[in-house]
mmCIF file of C-alpha atoms in Angstrom:
data_model
loop_
_atom_site.group_PDB
_atom_site.id
_atom_site.type_symbol
_atom_site.label_atom_id
_atom_site.label_comp_id
_atom_site.label_asym_id
_atom_site.label_seq_id
_atom_site.Cartn_x
_atom_site.Cartn_y
_atom_site.Cartn_z
ATOM 1 C CA MET X 1 -13.058 -33.632 -21.224
ATOM 2 C CA GLU X 2 -12.131 -34.251 -24.864
ATOM 3 C CA THR X 3 -14.739 -31.768 -26.195
ATOM 4 C CA LEU X 4 -13.444 -29.056 -23.866
ATOM 5 C CA LYS X 5 -9.962 -29.556 -25.226
ATOM 6 C CA LYS X 6 -11.177 -29.323 -28.813
ATOM 7 C CA ASP X 7 -13.240 -26.213 -28.048
ATOM 8 C CA GLY X 8 -10.277 -24.639 -26.291
ATOM 9 C CA ASN X 9 -8.005 -25.337 -29.251
ATOM 10 C CA MET X 10 -10.596 -23.922 -31.650
ATOM 11 C CA GLN X 11 -10.923 -20.755 -29.583
ATOM 12 C CA GLN X 12 -7.124 -20.412 -29.433
ATOM 13 C CA LYS X 13 -6.836 -20.786 -33.236
ATOM 14 C CA ASP X 14 -9.661 -18.248 -33.701
ATOM 15 C CA LEU X 15 -7.811 -15.745 -31.495
ATOM 16 C CA GLU X 16 -4.556 -16.355 -33.350
ATOM 17 C CA SER X 17 -6.225 -15.802 -36.739
ATOM 18 C CA ARG X 18 -7.554 -12.414 -35.583
ATOM 19 C CA GLY X 19 -4.070 -11.128 -34.781
ATOM 20 C CA SER X 20 -3.199 -8.532 -32.159
ATOM 21 C CA GLU X 21 -5.952 -6.496 -30.594
ATOM 22 C CA HIS X 22 -5.993 -2.702 -30.556
ATOM 23 C CA ILE X 23 -8.158 -0.784 -28.112
ATOM 24 C CA THR X 24 -9.343 2.206 -30.121
ATOM 25 C CA LEU X 25 -11.178 5.446 -29.341
ATOM 26 C CA VAL X 26 -13.663 6.038 -32.156
ATOM 27 C CA PHE X 27 -14.751 9.607 -32.870
ATOM 28 C CA SER X 28 -16.558 11.357 -35.674
ATOM 29 C CA LEU X 29 -15.531 14.177 -37.951
ATOM 30 C CA ARG X 30 -18.045 15.393 -40.533
ATOM 31 C CA ASP X 31 -20.036 12.130 -40.245
ATOM 32 C CA GLU X 32 -17.011 9.888 -40.799
ATOM 33 C CA ALA X 33 -15.570 7.536 -38.168
ATOM 34 C CA PHE X 34 -11.919 7.841 -37.157
ATOM 35 C CA GLY X 35 -9.913 5.843 -34.648
ATOM 36 C CA LEU X 36 -7.030 6.564 -32.350
ATOM 37 C CA ASP X 37 -5.074 4.175 -30.126
ATOM 38 C CA VAL X 38 -6.547 4.610 -26.636
ATOM 39 C CA ASN X 39 -3.072 4.356 -25.079
ATOM 40 C CA TYR X 40 -2.370 7.914 -26.274
ATOM 41 C CA VAL X 41 -5.621 9.342 -24.902
ATOM 42 C CA ARG X 42 -5.243 11.001 -21.519
ATOM 43 C CA GLU X 43 -8.779 12.375 -21.180
ATOM 44 C CA ILE X 44 -11.754 13.767 -23.047
ATOM 45 C CA VAL X 45 -13.071 17.218 -22.118
ATOM 46 C CA ARG X 46 -15.825 19.546 -23.269
ATOM 47 C CA VAL X 47 -14.770 22.364 -25.550
ATOM 48 C CA PRO X 48 -14.514 25.491 -23.372
ATOM 49 C CA ALA X 49 -16.365 28.654 -24.304
ATOM 50 C CA PHE X 50 -13.074 30.367 -25.043
ATOM 51 C CA ILE X 51 -9.867 29.043 -26.616
ATOM 52 C CA THR X 52 -6.975 31.514 -26.561
ATOM 53 C CA ARG X 53 -5.809 32.106 -30.125
ATOM 54 C CA VAL X 54 -2.082 31.912 -30.900
ATOM 55 C CA PRO X 55 -0.922 34.686 -33.289
ATOM 56 C CA ASN X 56 0.630 33.646 -36.620
ATOM 57 C CA SER X 57 -0.186 29.958 -36.082
ATOM 58 C CA PRO X 58 -1.430 27.687 -38.875
ATOM 59 C CA GLY X 59 -5.216 27.634 -39.411
ATOM 60 C CA TYR X 60 -5.641 24.158 -37.942
ATOM 61 C CA ILE X 61 -4.285 25.343 -34.575
ATOM 62 C CA ARG X 62 -7.322 26.640 -32.691
ATOM 63 C CA GLY X 63 -5.212 27.992 -29.820
ATOM 64 C CA VAL X 64 -4.441 26.938 -26.270
ATOM 65 C CA ILE X 65 -6.491 26.075 -23.190
ATOM 66 C CA ASN X 66 -5.669 25.948 -19.499
ATOM 67 C CA LEU X 67 -6.324 22.400 -18.341
ATOM 68 C CA ARG X 68 -5.962 22.319 -14.555
ATOM 69 C CA GLY X 69 -2.842 24.476 -14.648
ATOM 70 C CA SER X 70 -1.293 23.019 -17.816
ATOM 71 C CA ILE X 71 -1.296 24.989 -21.057
ATOM 72 C CA VAL X 72 -2.491 22.614 -23.785
ATOM 73 C CA PRO X 73 -2.349 23.467 -27.506
ATOM 74 C CA VAL X 74 -5.573 22.552 -29.329
ATOM 75 C CA PHE X 75 -5.687 21.410 -32.949
ATOM 76 C CA ASP X 76 -8.760 21.233 -35.180
ATOM 77 C CA MET X 77 -8.537 17.677 -36.498
ATOM 78 C CA GLY X 78 -10.961 18.292 -39.380
ATOM 79 C CA LEU X 79 -9.016 21.270 -40.723
ATOM 80 C CA LYS X 80 -5.714 19.422 -40.394
ATOM 81 C CA ILE X 81 -6.878 16.563 -42.611
ATOM 82 C CA GLY X 82 -8.395 18.890 -45.217
ATOM 83 C CA MET X 83 -12.066 19.001 -44.259
ATOM 84 C CA ALA X 84 -14.123 22.184 -44.329
ATOM 85 C CA GLN X 85 -14.462 24.121 -41.079
ATOM 86 C CA LYS X 86 -17.592 23.293 -39.136
ATOM 87 C CA GLU X 87 -19.391 25.097 -36.338
ATOM 88 C CA LEU X 88 -18.849 23.321 -33.016
ATOM 89 C CA THR X 89 -21.886 21.663 -31.435
ATOM 90 C CA ASP X 90 -22.622 20.550 -27.869
ATOM 91 C CA GLU X 91 -21.301 17.096 -28.812
ATOM 92 C CA ALA X 92 -17.856 18.429 -29.806
ATOM 93 C CA ARG X 93 -15.036 17.369 -27.509
ATOM 94 C CA ILE X 94 -11.333 17.885 -27.067
ATOM 95 C CA VAL X 95 -9.462 14.600 -26.931
ATOM 96 C CA VAL X 96 -6.368 15.309 -24.825
ATOM 97 C CA VAL X 97 -3.493 13.206 -26.066
ATOM 98 C CA SER X 98 -0.161 12.488 -24.417
ATOM 99 C CA TRP X 99 2.720 11.854 -26.800
ATOM 100 C CA ASN X 100 6.165 11.413 -25.218
ATOM 101 C CA GLU X 101 4.805 13.226 -22.150
ATOM 102 C CA ILE X 102 3.724 16.245 -24.228
ATOM 103 C CA LEU X 103 0.021 17.082 -23.989
ATOM 104 C CA PHE X 104 -2.063 18.433 -26.828
ATOM 105 C CA GLY X 105 -5.738 18.395 -27.652
ATOM 106 C CA ILE X 106 -7.619 17.607 -30.820
ATOM 107 C CA ILE X 107 -11.134 18.871 -31.439
ATOM 108 C CA VAL X 108 -13.532 16.243 -32.764
ATOM 109 C CA ASP X 109 -17.237 16.495 -33.644
ATOM 110 C CA SER X 110 -18.178 13.774 -31.155
ATOM 111 C CA VAL X 111 -16.741 10.792 -29.330
ATOM 112 C CA ARG X 112 -18.572 7.577 -30.223
ATOM 113 C CA GLU X 113 -17.068 4.639 -28.368
ATOM 114 C CA VAL X 114 -14.056 2.630 -27.325
ATOM 115 C CA CYS X 115 -13.807 -0.666 -29.183
ATOM 116 C CA THR X 116 -11.424 -3.538 -29.812
ATOM 117 C CA ILE X 117 -10.100 -3.910 -33.347
ATOM 118 C CA TYR X 118 -8.086 -6.954 -34.407
ATOM 119 C CA ASP X 119 -5.310 -6.955 -37.020
ATOM 120 C CA ALA X 120 -7.367 -9.238 -39.271
ATOM 121 C CA ARG X 121 -9.971 -6.458 -39.660
ATOM 122 C CA ILE X 122 -7.471 -3.758 -40.694
ATOM 123 C CA GLU X 123 -6.797 -3.000 -44.362
ATOM 124 C CA SER X 124 -3.759 -1.127 -45.632
ATOM 125 C CA ALA X 125 -4.035 2.615 -46.260
ATOM 126 C CA ALA X 126 -2.676 2.068 -49.782
ATOM 127 C CA GLN X 127 -5.973 0.418 -50.788
ATOM 128 C CA ILE X 128 -8.092 3.423 -49.802
ATOM 129 C CA ASN X 129 -9.486 5.908 -52.310
ATOM 130 C CA THR X 130 -9.462 9.187 -50.381
ATOM 131 C CA SER X 131 -8.618 12.844 -50.824
ATOM 132 C CA MET X 132 -6.933 12.739 -47.405
ATOM 133 C CA ASP X 133 -3.160 12.295 -47.496
ATOM 134 C CA ARG X 134 -2.521 8.565 -47.000
ATOM 135 C CA LYS X 135 0.592 9.207 -44.900
ATOM 136 C CA TYR X 136 -1.753 10.226 -42.049
ATOM 137 C CA ILE X 137 -3.563 6.877 -42.132
ATOM 138 C CA LEU X 138 -2.368 3.694 -40.428
ATOM 139 C CA GLY X 139 -5.168 1.700 -42.053
ATOM 140 C CA VAL X 140 -8.914 1.231 -42.226
ATOM 141 C CA ALA X 141 -10.679 -1.105 -39.824
ATOM 142 C CA LYS X 142 -13.853 -2.951 -40.678
ATOM 143 C CA HIS X 143 -15.965 -2.871 -37.519
ATOM 144 C CA GLU X 144 -18.113 -5.925 -36.753
ATOM 145 C CA ASP X 145 -21.262 -3.907 -37.502
ATOM 146 C CA GLY X 146 -20.031 -3.005 -41.002
ATOM 147 C CA ARG X 147 -18.745 0.519 -40.306
ATOM 148 C CA LEU X 148 -15.364 1.579 -41.594
ATOM 149 C CA ILE X 149 -13.039 3.336 -39.155
ATOM 150 C CA VAL X 150 -10.049 5.304 -40.459
ATOM 151 C CA LEU X 151 -7.117 4.704 -38.092
ATOM 152 C CA LEU X 152 -4.966 7.813 -37.766
ATOM 153 C CA ASP X 153 -1.217 8.126 -37.256
ATOM 154 C CA LEU X 154 -0.952 11.022 -34.786
ATOM 155 C CA ALA X 155 2.830 11.375 -34.970
ATOM 156 C CA VAL X 156 2.743 11.939 -38.726
ATOM 157 C CA LEU X 157 -0.503 13.921 -38.696
ATOM 158 C CA PHE X 158 0.769 16.595 -36.335
ATOM 159 C CA GLU X 159 4.454 16.283 -37.296
ATOM 160 C CA ILE X 160 5.218 15.626 -33.648
ATOM 161 C CA ASP X 161 8.776 14.437 -34.192
ATOM 162 C CA SER X 162 9.738 17.632 -36.057
ATOM 163 C CA ILE X 163 8.147 19.766 -33.314
ATOM 164 C CA PHE X 164 10.153 17.910 -30.657
ATOM 165 C CA ASN X 165 13.358 18.308 -32.677
ATOM 166 C CA GLU X 166 12.740 22.082 -32.990
ATOM 167 C CA GLU X 167 12.130 22.378 -29.240
ATOM 168 C CA ALA X 168 15.269 20.377 -28.458
ATOM 169 C CA SER X 169 17.419 22.573 -30.719
ATOM 170 C CA GLY X 170 15.986 25.756 -29.190
ATOM 171 C CA SER X 171 14.368 27.088 -32.399
#
């Protein structure tokens, strides 16, 4: 009985030292791994053959799709963070995200996995040497297998709050 108690206490301390857990969708863009909190992900769909272009929209906005009766704007994640445009492959997907009940999609090269990342494995974005604007990055996670996963801040990346404020004011 005593050894069980000690083992239980050791496991509890191990969990506490890891910090909070974050369930993360890991996807790739130009052979780099990026992560997004799975709580924002509504679904993952194949890229349709045709995306309706929106006139006079920024280059990173691919257009809109009809997703079971809902019109969903689609953003090219790679272009938004400053990567070169890439031809879409069969592995490309649209990750449909729900933010404050607004749906939008982001095109990624491929979806890799869903994994658990603990606070203890996340480094600050300030310590990263990257050409990508650091304000878009929540941090970098060191996966157990040695990979680095850039954790993205969707609200900042797509300026969601300013879009909502424009819609609310009727602009």
